[in-house]
Short mmCIF file of C-alpha atoms in Angstrom, two decimals:
data_model
loop_
_atom_site.label_atom_id
_atom_site.label_comp_id
_atom_site.label_asym_id
_atom_site.label_seq_id
_atom_site.Cartn_x
_atom_site.Cartn_y
_atom_site.Cartn_z
CA UNK M 1 -15.99 8.36 -18.77
CA UNK M 2 -14.39 5.64 -20.87
CA UNK M 3 -15.35 2.01 -20.30
CA UNK M 4 -11.84 1.34 -18.93
CA UNK M 5 -12.13 4.13 -16.36
CA UNK M 6 -15.64 2.97 -15.49
CA UNK M 7 -14.38 -0.57 -14.78
CA UNK M 8 -11.37 0.64 -12.77
CA UNK M 9 -13.52 3.00 -10.71
CA UNK M 10 -16.11 0.28 -10.05
CA UNK M 11 -13.46 -2.15 -8.79
CA UNK M 12 -12.02 0.54 -6.53
CA UNK M 13 -15.42 1.55 -5.14
CA UNK M 14 -16.28 -2.07 -4.37
CA UNK M 15 -13.26 -2.34 -2.04
CA UNK M 16 -15.06 -0.10 0.43
CA UNK M 17 -18.71 -0.54 -0.63
CA UNK M 18 -18.76 3.08 -1.77
CA UNK M 19 -22.32 3.95 -2.73
CA UNK M 20 -21.27 6.61 -5.23
CA UNK M 21 -18.16 7.42 -7.22
CA UNK M 22 -17.11 9.99 -9.79
CA UNK M 23 -14.14 10.09 -12.17
CA UNK M 24 -12.82 13.34 -13.60
CA UNK M 25 -9.66 15.35 -14.15
CA UNK M 26 -8.06 18.52 -12.83
CA UNK M 27 -5.01 20.65 -13.43
CA UNK M 28 -2.90 22.89 -11.21
CA UNK M 29 -0.09 25.33 -11.80
CA UNK M 30 3.05 25.66 -9.69
CA UNK M 31 5.50 28.49 -10.34
CA UNK M 32 8.45 26.08 -9.99
CA UNK M 33 7.07 22.88 -11.50
CA UNK M 34 4.67 24.26 -14.08
CA UNK M 35 1.27 22.74 -14.81
CA UNK M 36 0.39 19.25 -13.64
CA UNK M 37 -2.66 17.22 -14.56
CA UNK M 38 -4.46 14.74 -12.32
CA UNK M 39 -7.00 12.01 -12.76
CA UNK M 40 -9.55 12.36 -9.98
CA UNK M 41 -11.63 9.71 -8.28
CA UNK M 42 -14.21 10.67 -5.67
CA UNK M 43 -15.67 7.99 -3.40
CA UNK M 44 -18.78 8.77 -1.35
CA UNK M 45 -20.62 7.04 1.50
CA UNK M 46 -18.25 4.15 2.20
CA UNK M 47 -20.51 1.65 3.98
CA UNK M 48 -17.84 -1.07 4.08
CA UNK M 49 -15.50 0.66 6.54
CA UNK M 50 -15.82 1.80 10.12
CA UNK M 51 -16.15 5.49 10.88
CA UNK M 52 -12.66 5.68 12.43
CA UNK M 53 -10.88 3.80 9.62
CA UNK M 54 -7.85 5.89 8.54
CA UNK M 55 -8.47 7.92 5.41
CA UNK M 56 -4.91 7.47 4.15
CA UNK M 57 -5.43 3.70 4.14
CA UNK M 58 -8.38 4.25 1.82
CA UNK M 59 -6.72 6.79 -0.47
CA UNK M 60 -3.45 4.89 -0.96
CA UNK M 61 -5.06 1.53 -1.70
CA UNK M 62 -7.66 3.22 -3.92
CA UNK M 63 -5.05 5.11 -5.94
CA UNK M 64 -3.08 1.95 -6.58
CA UNK M 65 -6.13 -0.14 -7.43
CA UNK M 66 -7.48 2.49 -9.81
CA UNK M 67 -4.21 2.85 -11.77
CA UNK M 68 -3.47 -0.87 -11.68
CA UNK M 69 -6.76 -1.55 -13.44
CA UNK M 70 -6.25 1.05 -16.17
CA UNK M 71 -4.40 0.49 -19.46
CA UNK M 72 -1.53 3.00 -19.92
CA UNK M 73 -3.38 4.92 -22.61
CA UNK M 74 -6.01 5.93 -20.04
CA UNK M 75 -3.53 7.81 -17.85
CA UNK M 76 -1.22 9.04 -20.59
CA UNK M 77 -0.55 12.76 -20.14
CA UNK M 78 -1.53 12.70 -16.45
CA UNK M 79 0.94 13.29 -13.62
CA UNK M 80 -1.10 12.40 -10.54
CA UNK M 81 -4.12 10.60 -9.20
CA UNK M 82 -6.19 12.49 -6.66
CA UNK M 83 -8.46 10.41 -4.44
CA UNK M 84 -11.23 12.20 -2.56
CA UNK M 85 -13.13 10.43 0.22
CA UNK M 86 -16.48 11.87 1.26
CA UNK M 87 -17.71 9.92 4.24
CA UNK M 88 -19.38 10.58 7.60
CA UNK M 89 -19.85 14.29 6.81
CA UNK M 90 -16.12 14.78 6.21
CA UNK M 91 -13.96 15.22 3.13
CA UNK M 92 -10.38 13.97 2.75
CA UNK M 93 -8.23 14.02 -0.36
CA UNK M 94 -4.68 13.09 -1.29
CA UNK M 95 -2.57 13.17 -4.44
CA UNK M 96 -0.28 10.35 -5.60
CA UNK M 97 2.24 10.50 -8.43
CA UNK M 98 1.40 7.99 -11.12
CA UNK M 99 5.10 7.16 -11.53
CA UNK M 100 5.26 6.28 -7.81
CA UNK M 101 2.21 4.02 -8.09
CA UNK M 102 3.66 2.21 -11.10
CA UNK M 103 7.01 1.73 -9.34
CA UNK M 104 5.26 0.40 -6.23
CA UNK M 105 3.96 -2.60 -8.15
CA UNK M 106 7.36 -4.31 -8.13
CA UNK M 107 7.85 -3.41 -4.46
CA UNK M 108 4.60 -5.17 -3.61
CA UNK M 109 6.03 -8.38 -5.05
CA UNK M 110 8.48 -8.42 -2.14
CA UNK M 111 5.58 -7.83 0.27
CA UNK M 112 3.73 -10.72 -1.34
CA UNK M 113 6.71 -13.07 -0.86
CA UNK M 114 7.09 -11.82 2.72
CA UNK M 115 3.44 -12.58 3.49
CA UNK M 116 3.39 -15.97 1.77
CA UNK M 117 6.45 -17.17 3.68
CA UNK M 118 4.84 -16.29 7.00
CA UNK M 119 1.49 -17.81 6.00
CA UNK M 120 3.16 -21.05 4.87
CA UNK M 121 5.34 -21.22 7.97
CA UNK M 122 8.37 -21.73 5.73
CA UNK M 123 10.91 -19.00 6.51
CA UNK M 124 13.63 -20.60 4.37
CA UNK M 125 15.65 -17.83 2.67
CA UNK M 126 13.51 -15.27 4.51
CA UNK M 127 16.68 -13.26 5.11
CA UNK M 128 17.07 -12.66 1.36
CA UNK M 129 14.22 -10.14 1.52
CA UNK M 130 16.26 -7.83 3.76
CA UNK M 131 19.12 -5.42 3.15
CA UNK M 132 21.85 -6.85 5.38
CA UNK M 133 23.55 -3.48 5.90
CA UNK M 134 20.38 -2.00 7.31
CA UNK M 135 19.15 -5.12 9.12
CA UNK M 136 21.97 -7.51 10.12
CA UNK M 137 21.63 -11.30 10.36
CA UNK M 138 21.36 -11.20 14.14
CA UNK M 139 18.33 -8.92 13.92
CA UNK M 140 16.74 -11.07 11.21
CA UNK M 141 17.06 -14.08 13.54
CA UNK M 142 15.18 -12.10 16.20
CA UNK M 143 12.52 -11.18 13.65
CA UNK M 144 12.05 -14.80 12.60
CA UNK M 145 11.82 -15.89 16.25
CA UNK M 146 9.20 -13.21 16.94
CA UNK M 147 7.12 -14.39 13.96
CA UNK M 148 7.37 -18.03 15.03
CA UNK M 149 6.39 -17.05 18.58
CA UNK M 150 3.27 -15.26 17.30
CA UNK M 151 2.37 -18.34 15.25
CA UNK M 152 2.83 -20.60 18.29
CA UNK M 153 0.65 -18.41 20.51
CA UNK M 154 -2.05 -17.27 18.08
CA UNK M 155 -1.93 -19.70 15.18
CA UNK M 156 -0.49 -19.24 11.72
CA UNK M 157 -2.07 -16.41 9.68
CA UNK M 158 -4.34 -17.41 6.82
CA UNK M 159 -4.19 -14.32 4.62
CA UNK M 160 -2.17 -11.17 4.15
CA UNK M 161 -3.31 -7.70 3.07
CA UNK M 162 -1.65 -4.39 2.30
CA UNK M 163 -3.41 -1.76 4.39
CA UNK M 164 -1.58 1.42 3.46
CA UNK M 165 1.55 2.72 1.79
CA UNK M 166 3.36 6.03 1.47
CA UNK M 167 6.26 7.29 -0.62
CA UNK M 168 9.29 8.92 0.95
CA UNK M 169 13.05 9.45 0.66
CA UNK M 170 15.98 8.44 2.85
CA UNK M 171 17.39 11.51 4.57
CA UNK M 172 21.06 10.75 3.95
CA UNK M 173 21.04 9.44 0.38
CA UNK M 174 17.68 10.83 -0.81
CA UNK M 175 16.90 7.39 -2.26
CA UNK M 176 13.18 6.80 -2.88
CA UNK M 177 11.49 4.27 -0.60
CA UNK M 178 8.01 2.84 -0.08
CA UNK M 179 6.65 2.72 3.46
CA UNK M 180 4.19 -0.16 3.56
CA UNK M 181 1.84 -1.50 6.21
CA UNK M 182 0.64 -5.09 5.84
CA UNK M 183 -1.74 -7.10 8.00
CA UNK M 184 -1.56 -10.86 8.39
CA UNK M 185 -4.57 -12.43 10.08
CA UNK M 186 -6.42 -15.59 10.96
CA UNK M 187 -9.85 -16.09 12.48
CA UNK M 188 -8.74 -15.12 15.98
CA UNK M 189 -5.98 -12.53 15.66
CA UNK M 190 -3.89 -10.37 13.38
CA UNK M 191 -0.45 -8.77 13.29
CA UNK M 192 0.46 -5.55 11.53
CA UNK M 193 3.88 -5.16 9.93
CA UNK M 194 5.53 -1.89 8.94
CA UNK M 195 8.09 -2.40 6.21
CA UNK M 196 10.20 0.22 4.46
CA UNK M 197 11.57 -0.95 1.12
CA UNK M 198 14.11 0.72 -1.11
CA UNK M 199 12.82 1.26 -4.63
CA UNK M 200 16.10 0.43 -6.33
CA UNK M 201 16.48 -3.19 -5.17
CA UNK M 202 13.14 -3.85 -3.42
CA UNK M 203 14.94 -4.84 -0.20
CA UNK M 204 13.46 -4.32 3.27
CA UNK M 205 15.49 -1.73 5.18
CA UNK M 206 13.15 -1.32 8.16
CA UNK M 207 10.93 -3.78 10.01
CA UNK M 208 8.31 -2.96 12.63
CA UNK M 209 5.69 -5.16 14.30
CA UNK M 210 2.30 -3.99 15.64
CA UNK M 211 3.06 -0.26 15.55
CA UNK M 212 -0.57 0.76 16.03
CA UNK M 213 -1.53 0.99 12.37
CA UNK M 214 -5.04 -0.10 11.38
CA UNK M 215 -5.75 -3.12 9.22
CA UNK M 216 -7.30 -3.31 5.78
CA UNK M 217 -10.06 -4.72 3.68
CA UNK M 218 -8.20 -4.71 0.36
CA UNK M 219 -5.76 -7.17 -1.19
CA UNK M 220 -2.99 -5.91 -3.46
#
């Protein structure tokens, strides 16, 4: 393992207090797509998460963190990152395209602005984060009122965290999107937001509040 991979793997393992980790590589052959090569990261005995914490939260955040902490030369020639979680006598693994993970970085900038506006209580130009054709002004007003109501009842959140993300396509246009779950919390409560953002312009095209997705322990 190179020093760069060692450092990236260590940072990823620390997110979950994984007691053991292993970096490697694998390849697979598909009759239609040919051979693909994957960087692999296995995390074992995650003492920093509860037993029922969703595995896909762990794998998505881990894949992003691992690639984000690697220089490009370290994943050159690889197509995917495969994260394997061995915890509580179970094994879960998921593959992520490296190109998707790299593209998600700019999408997360919108999530960061979204979170900071809510944390600061300043929703000025909040509507600029949304695609107006998908979410009209009248709906954005309702969203802002719901956020302000939560702040009034539970207090303003103090920090925001990305808990999970997935990559998908719009059915009609086949445009790539990122489905992102973010948690904003203070000492007494938290709210979970589901946001779908279009890759092309990083605009929010779907907004959901408290849709029963778990929170996170990792900041992106």
